[in-house]
PDB file of C-alpha atoms in Angstrom:
ATOM      1  CA  MET J   1       9.298   6.681  -1.243  1.00 67.00           C
ATOM      2  CA  LYS J   2      11.514   9.195  -2.519  1.00 71.00           C
ATOM      3  CA  ARG J   3      13.785   6.596  -4.068  1.00 72.00           C
ATOM      4  CA  VAL J   4      11.110   5.368  -6.297  1.00 69.00           C
ATOM      5  CA  GLY J   5       9.802   8.748  -7.149  1.00 71.00           C
ATOM      6  CA  ALA J   6       6.576   8.511  -5.262  1.00 71.00           C
ATOM      7  CA  SER J   7       4.279  11.609  -5.159  1.00 73.00           C
ATOM      8  CA  SER J   8       4.200  13.585  -1.801  1.00 77.00           C
ATOM      9  CA  TYR J   9       0.822  11.848  -1.155  1.00 75.00           C
ATOM     10  CA  TYR J  10       2.933   8.788  -0.003  1.00 76.00           C
ATOM     11  CA  LEU J  11       5.057  10.705   2.545  1.00 81.00           C
ATOM     12  CA  PHE J  12       2.872  10.014   5.409  1.00 87.00           C
ATOM     13  CA  ASN J  13       3.400  11.457   8.940  1.00 90.00           C
ATOM     14  CA  GLU J  14       3.731   9.682  12.288  1.00 92.00           C
ATOM     15  CA  LYS J  15       0.022   9.921  13.012  1.00 94.00           C
ATOM     16  CA  TYR J  16      -0.912   8.090   9.985  1.00 91.00           C
ATOM     17  CA  PHE J  17       1.210   5.155  11.101  1.00 93.00           C
ATOM     18  CA  SER J  18       0.079   5.293  14.581  1.00 94.00           C
ATOM     19  CA  GLU J  19      -3.486   5.094  13.628  1.00 94.00           C
ATOM     20  CA  ILE J  20      -2.830   2.071  11.354  1.00 93.00           C
ATOM     21  CA  LEU J  21      -0.932   0.229  14.062  1.00 95.00           C
ATOM     22  CA  ASN J  22      -3.141   1.093  16.991  1.00 95.00           C
ATOM     23  CA  THR J  23      -6.601   0.487  15.853  1.00 93.00           C
ATOM     24  CA  SER J  24      -9.155  -2.076  17.248  1.00 93.00           C
ATOM     25  CA  GLU J  25     -10.501  -2.956  13.767  1.00 92.00           C
ATOM     26  CA  TYR J  26      -7.737  -5.492  12.961  1.00 93.00           C
ATOM     27  CA  GLU J  27      -4.362  -6.633  14.203  1.00 95.00           C
ATOM     28  CA  ALA J  28      -1.530  -4.751  12.691  1.00 96.00           C
ATOM     29  CA  ARG J  29       2.286  -5.131  13.034  1.00 95.00           C
ATOM     30  CA  LEU J  30       5.265  -3.186  11.932  1.00 96.00           C
ATOM     31  CA  LEU J  31       8.044  -5.448  10.820  1.00 96.00           C
ATOM     32  CA  THR J  32      11.784  -4.343  10.229  1.00 96.00           C
ATOM     33  CA  VAL J  33      14.790  -6.136   8.903  1.00 96.00           C
ATOM     34  CA  TYR J  34      18.107  -5.028  10.504  1.00 97.00           C
ATOM     35  CA  TYR J  35      21.626  -5.468   9.218  1.00 96.00           C
ATOM     36  CA  ASN J  36      23.757  -5.159  12.294  1.00 95.00           C
ATOM     37  CA  ASP J  37      22.068  -2.133  13.977  1.00 96.00           C
ATOM     38  CA  ILE J  38      20.718  -0.540  10.987  1.00 97.00           C
ATOM     39  CA  ALA J  39      17.061  -0.756   9.766  1.00 97.00           C
ATOM     40  CA  ILE J  40      17.252  -1.717   6.212  1.00 96.00           C
ATOM     41  CA  ALA J  41      13.672  -2.688   5.383  1.00 95.00           C
ATOM     42  CA  SER J  42      10.202  -2.332   6.852  1.00 94.00           C
ATOM     43  CA  THR J  43       6.636  -2.991   6.201  1.00 93.00           C
ATOM     44  CA  ILE J  44       3.411  -2.834   8.068  1.00 94.00           C
ATOM     45  CA  ILE J  45       1.040  -5.873   7.788  1.00 94.00           C
ATOM     46  CA  ALA J  46      -2.600  -6.189   8.896  1.00 94.00           C
ATOM     47  CA  PHE J  47      -4.449  -9.423   9.650  1.00 95.00           C
ATOM     48  CA  THR J  48      -8.219  -9.632   9.183  1.00 92.00           C
ATOM     49  CA  ASN J  49     -10.629 -12.380   7.845  1.00 93.00           C
ATOM     50  CA  GLY J  50      -7.870 -14.888   7.098  1.00 94.00           C
ATOM     51  CA  ILE J  51      -5.947 -12.322   4.841  1.00 91.00           C
ATOM     52  CA  ILE J  52      -2.641 -10.671   5.530  1.00 93.00           C
ATOM     53  CA  GLN J  53      -2.534  -7.309   3.874  1.00 89.00           C
ATOM     54  CA  ALA J  54       0.824  -5.648   3.110  1.00 86.00           C
ATOM     55  CA  HIS J  55       1.133  -1.867   3.349  1.00 87.00           C
ATOM     56  CA  LEU J  56       4.126   0.305   2.288  1.00 86.00           C
ATOM     57  CA  VAL J  57       7.049  -2.199   1.826  1.00 85.00           C
ATOM     58  CA  GLY J  58      10.289   0.017   1.801  1.00 86.00           C
ATOM     59  CA  ALA J  59      13.936  -0.653   1.750  1.00 90.00           C
ATOM     60  CA  ARG J  60      17.226   1.476   1.987  1.00 93.00           C
ATOM     61  CA  ALA J  61      18.739   1.555  -1.506  1.00 92.00           C
ATOM     62  CA  GLU J  62      22.241   0.716  -0.344  1.00 95.00           C
ATOM     63  CA  TYR J  63      21.132  -2.625   0.925  1.00 95.00           C
ATOM     64  CA  LEU J  64      18.819  -3.762  -1.889  1.00 92.00           C
ATOM     65  CA  HIS J  65      21.525  -6.236  -2.946  1.00 94.00           C
ATOM     66  CA  HIS J  66      20.691  -8.184   0.237  1.00 94.00           C
ATOM     67  CA  SER J  67      17.008  -8.623  -0.820  1.00 90.00           C
ATOM     68  CA  PRO J  68      15.600  -7.505   2.572  1.00 93.00           C
ATOM     69  CA  THR J  69      12.080  -7.090   1.152  1.00 87.00           C
ATOM     70  CA  LYS J  70      12.103 -10.738  -0.163  1.00 89.00           C
ATOM     71  CA  PHE J  71      13.253 -11.747   3.373  1.00 93.00           C
ATOM     72  CA  LEU J  72      10.324  -9.736   4.755  1.00 92.00           C
ATOM     73  CA  ALA J  73       7.791 -11.450   2.452  1.00 89.00           C
ATOM     74  CA  ASP J  74       9.033 -14.875   3.543  1.00 91.00           C
ATOM     75  CA  CYS J  75       8.852 -13.997   7.251  1.00 93.00           C
ATOM     76  CA  ILE J  76       5.380 -12.634   6.666  1.00 93.00           C
ATOM     77  CA  THR J  77       4.228 -16.019   5.103  1.00 91.00           C
ATOM     78  CA  GLN J  78       5.702 -17.817   8.087  1.00 95.00           C
ATOM     79  CA  ILE J  79       3.766 -15.581  10.584  1.00 95.00           C
ATOM     80  CA  GLY J  80       0.635 -16.062   8.378  1.00 94.00           C
ATOM     81  CA  ARG J  81       0.884 -19.846   8.601  1.00 94.00           C
ATOM     82  CA  GLU J  82       1.393 -19.687  12.347  1.00 96.00           C
ATOM     83  CA  LYS J  83      -1.657 -17.525  12.742  1.00 95.00           C
ATOM     84  CA  GLY J  84      -3.786 -19.665  10.284  1.00 95.00           C
ATOM     85  CA  MET J  85      -4.090 -17.059   7.488  1.00 94.00           C
ATOM     86  CA  LYS J  86      -5.267 -18.169   4.196  1.00 93.00           C
ATOM     87  CA  TYR J  87      -3.863 -15.454   1.892  1.00 90.00           C
ATOM     88  CA  TYR J  88      -1.149 -12.842   1.724  1.00 86.00           C
ATOM     89  CA  ASN J  89      -2.284  -9.930  -0.419  1.00 80.00           C
ATOM     90  CA  LEU J  90       0.705  -7.848  -1.652  1.00 77.00           C
ATOM     91  CA  GLY J  91      -1.548  -5.608  -3.614  1.00 71.00           C
ATOM     92  CA  GLY J  92      -0.959  -4.340  -7.050  1.00 63.00           C
ATOM     93  CA  GLY J  93       1.154  -1.824  -8.815  1.00 61.00           C
ATOM     94  CA  LEU J  94       1.233   1.990  -8.208  1.00 62.00           C
ATOM     95  CA  GLY J  95      -2.302   3.319  -8.977  1.00 60.00           C
ATOM     96  CA  PHE J  96      -3.327  -0.262  -9.722  1.00 62.00           C
ATOM     97  CA  LYS J  97      -1.171  -0.330 -12.775  1.00 66.00           C
ATOM     98  CA  ASN J  98       0.921  -3.247 -14.249  1.00 69.00           C
ATOM     99  CA  ASP J  99       4.233  -1.686 -13.457  1.00 71.00           C
ATOM    100  CA  LYS J 100       7.558  -2.744 -11.957  1.00 73.00           C
ATOM    101  CA  LEU J 101       6.108  -2.818  -8.509  1.00 70.00           C
ATOM    102  CA  PHE J 102       3.347  -5.162  -9.798  1.00 70.00           C
ATOM    103  CA  ASP J 103       5.953  -7.245 -11.575  1.00 71.00           C
ATOM    104  CA  TRP J 104       7.966  -7.649  -8.313  1.00 69.00           C
ATOM    105  CA  LYS J 105       4.860  -8.742  -6.415  1.00 73.00           C
ATOM    106  CA  CYS J 106       3.762 -11.226  -9.178  1.00 69.00           C
ATOM    107  CA  ALA J 107       7.099 -13.046  -8.778  1.00 67.00           C
ATOM    108  CA  PHE J 108       5.816 -14.299  -5.306  1.00 71.00           C
ATOM    109  CA  SER J 109       2.821 -16.365  -6.662  1.00 74.00           C
ATOM    110  CA  ASN J 110       0.928 -17.248  -9.800  1.00 79.00           C
ATOM    111  CA  LEU J 111      -2.306 -16.593  -8.064  1.00 76.00           C
ATOM    112  CA  HIS J 112      -3.475 -13.254  -9.421  1.00 73.00           C
ATOM    113  CA  LEU J 113      -6.943 -11.853  -8.786  1.00 72.00           C
ATOM    114  CA  ASP J 114      -8.687  -9.022 -10.764  1.00 74.00           C
ATOM    115  CA  PHE J 115      -9.041  -5.689  -8.826  1.00 70.00           C
ATOM    116  CA  LYS J 116     -12.073  -3.683  -9.458  1.00 73.00           C
ATOM    117  CA  THR J 117     -13.586  -0.624  -7.809  1.00 76.00           C
ATOM    118  CA  TRP J 118     -17.065   0.699  -8.087  1.00 85.00           C
ATOM    119  CA  ARG J 119     -16.783   4.510  -8.572  1.00 87.00           C
ATOM    120  CA  TYR J 120     -20.236   6.038  -8.444  1.00 92.00           C
ATOM    121  CA  ILE J 121     -20.823   9.721  -8.131  1.00 93.00           C
ATOM    122  CA  ALA J 122     -24.147  10.164  -6.376  1.00 94.00           C
ATOM    123  CA  ASN J 123     -24.391  13.951  -6.825  1.00 95.00           C
ATOM    124  CA  PRO J 124     -22.606  15.056  -9.988  1.00 93.00           C
ATOM    125  CA  GLU J 125     -23.210  18.758  -9.439  1.00 94.00           C
ATOM    126  CA  MET J 126     -21.627  18.738  -5.843  1.00 94.00           C
ATOM    127  CA  TYR J 127     -18.634  16.440  -7.270  1.00 93.00           C
ATOM    128  CA  GLN J 128     -17.948  19.095  -9.955  1.00 92.00           C
ATOM    129  CA  LYS J 129     -17.968  21.833  -7.359  1.00 94.00           C
ATOM    130  CA  LEU J 130     -15.699  19.973  -5.133  1.00 92.00           C
ATOM    131  CA  LEU J 131     -13.243  19.562  -8.088  1.00 90.00           C
ATOM    132  CA  GLN J 132     -13.532  23.141  -8.950  1.00 90.00           C
ATOM    133  CA  ASP J 133     -12.880  24.236  -5.361  1.00 91.00           C
ATOM    134  CA  LYS J 134      -9.678  22.181  -5.306  1.00 87.00           C
ATOM    135  CA  GLY J 135      -8.610  23.399  -8.802  1.00 86.00           C
ATOM    136  CA  ILE J 136      -8.647  19.919 -10.224  1.00 85.00           C
ATOM    137  CA  GLU J 137      -9.659  19.099 -13.775  1.00 80.00           C
ATOM    138  CA  GLU J 138     -11.846  16.074 -14.036  1.00 76.00           C
ATOM    139  CA  ASN J 139      -9.950  14.586 -16.924  1.00 72.00           C
ATOM    140  CA  ALA J 140      -6.695  14.655 -15.004  1.00 66.00           C
ATOM    141  CA  GLU J 141      -4.143  11.677 -15.579  1.00 72.00           C
ATOM    142  CA  VAL J 142      -4.711  10.657 -11.989  1.00 75.00           C
ATOM    143  CA  ASP J 143      -6.363   7.376 -11.095  1.00 75.00           C
ATOM    144  CA  PHE J 144      -7.840   8.283  -7.677  1.00 79.00           C
ATOM    145  CA  PHE J 145     -11.319   8.333  -6.457  1.00 82.00           C
ATOM    146  CA  PRO J 146     -13.056  10.547  -5.400  1.00 87.00           C
ATOM    147  CA  LEU J 147     -10.692  12.738  -7.401  1.00 85.00           C
ATOM    148  CA  TYR J 148     -11.344  15.758  -5.127  1.00 86.00           C
ATOM    149  CA  ARG J 149      -9.768  13.936  -2.210  1.00 82.00           C
ATOM    150  CA  TYR J 150      -6.414  13.653  -4.087  1.00 77.00           C
ATOM    151  CA  ALA J 151      -5.179  17.096  -3.663  1.00 61.00           C
TER     152      ALA J 151
END
């Protein structure tokens, strides 16, 4: 995450990963690619309702020339076929933007679906108070909802 300039929000702790991998809501796996005895790429995948969902694909910079994340994607599609999955959702770009991450993901398929979220504020006064309590300006250049949970 540091290599790609991700914010500190994406520097998750061990508890975060443990909860994702040890839930009864879906099946999840941690997949890792090794070069000799060195872990060079990893991702978490979840299986639910015929869909494989990728989460946090990462690789060591010094091994990128081996394309370990492409190898992971290929392995995941094989696992998906064996499990009868219909789709492999790589997600979008950072903050749902059409960025380099999105471009990399688009190279795997020409099937691209629109992503939309419904962002409804039920209590505008309370929402404003929560933003003020956190010291967040509502017009911040951050695409996160609800915004008070960003900080």
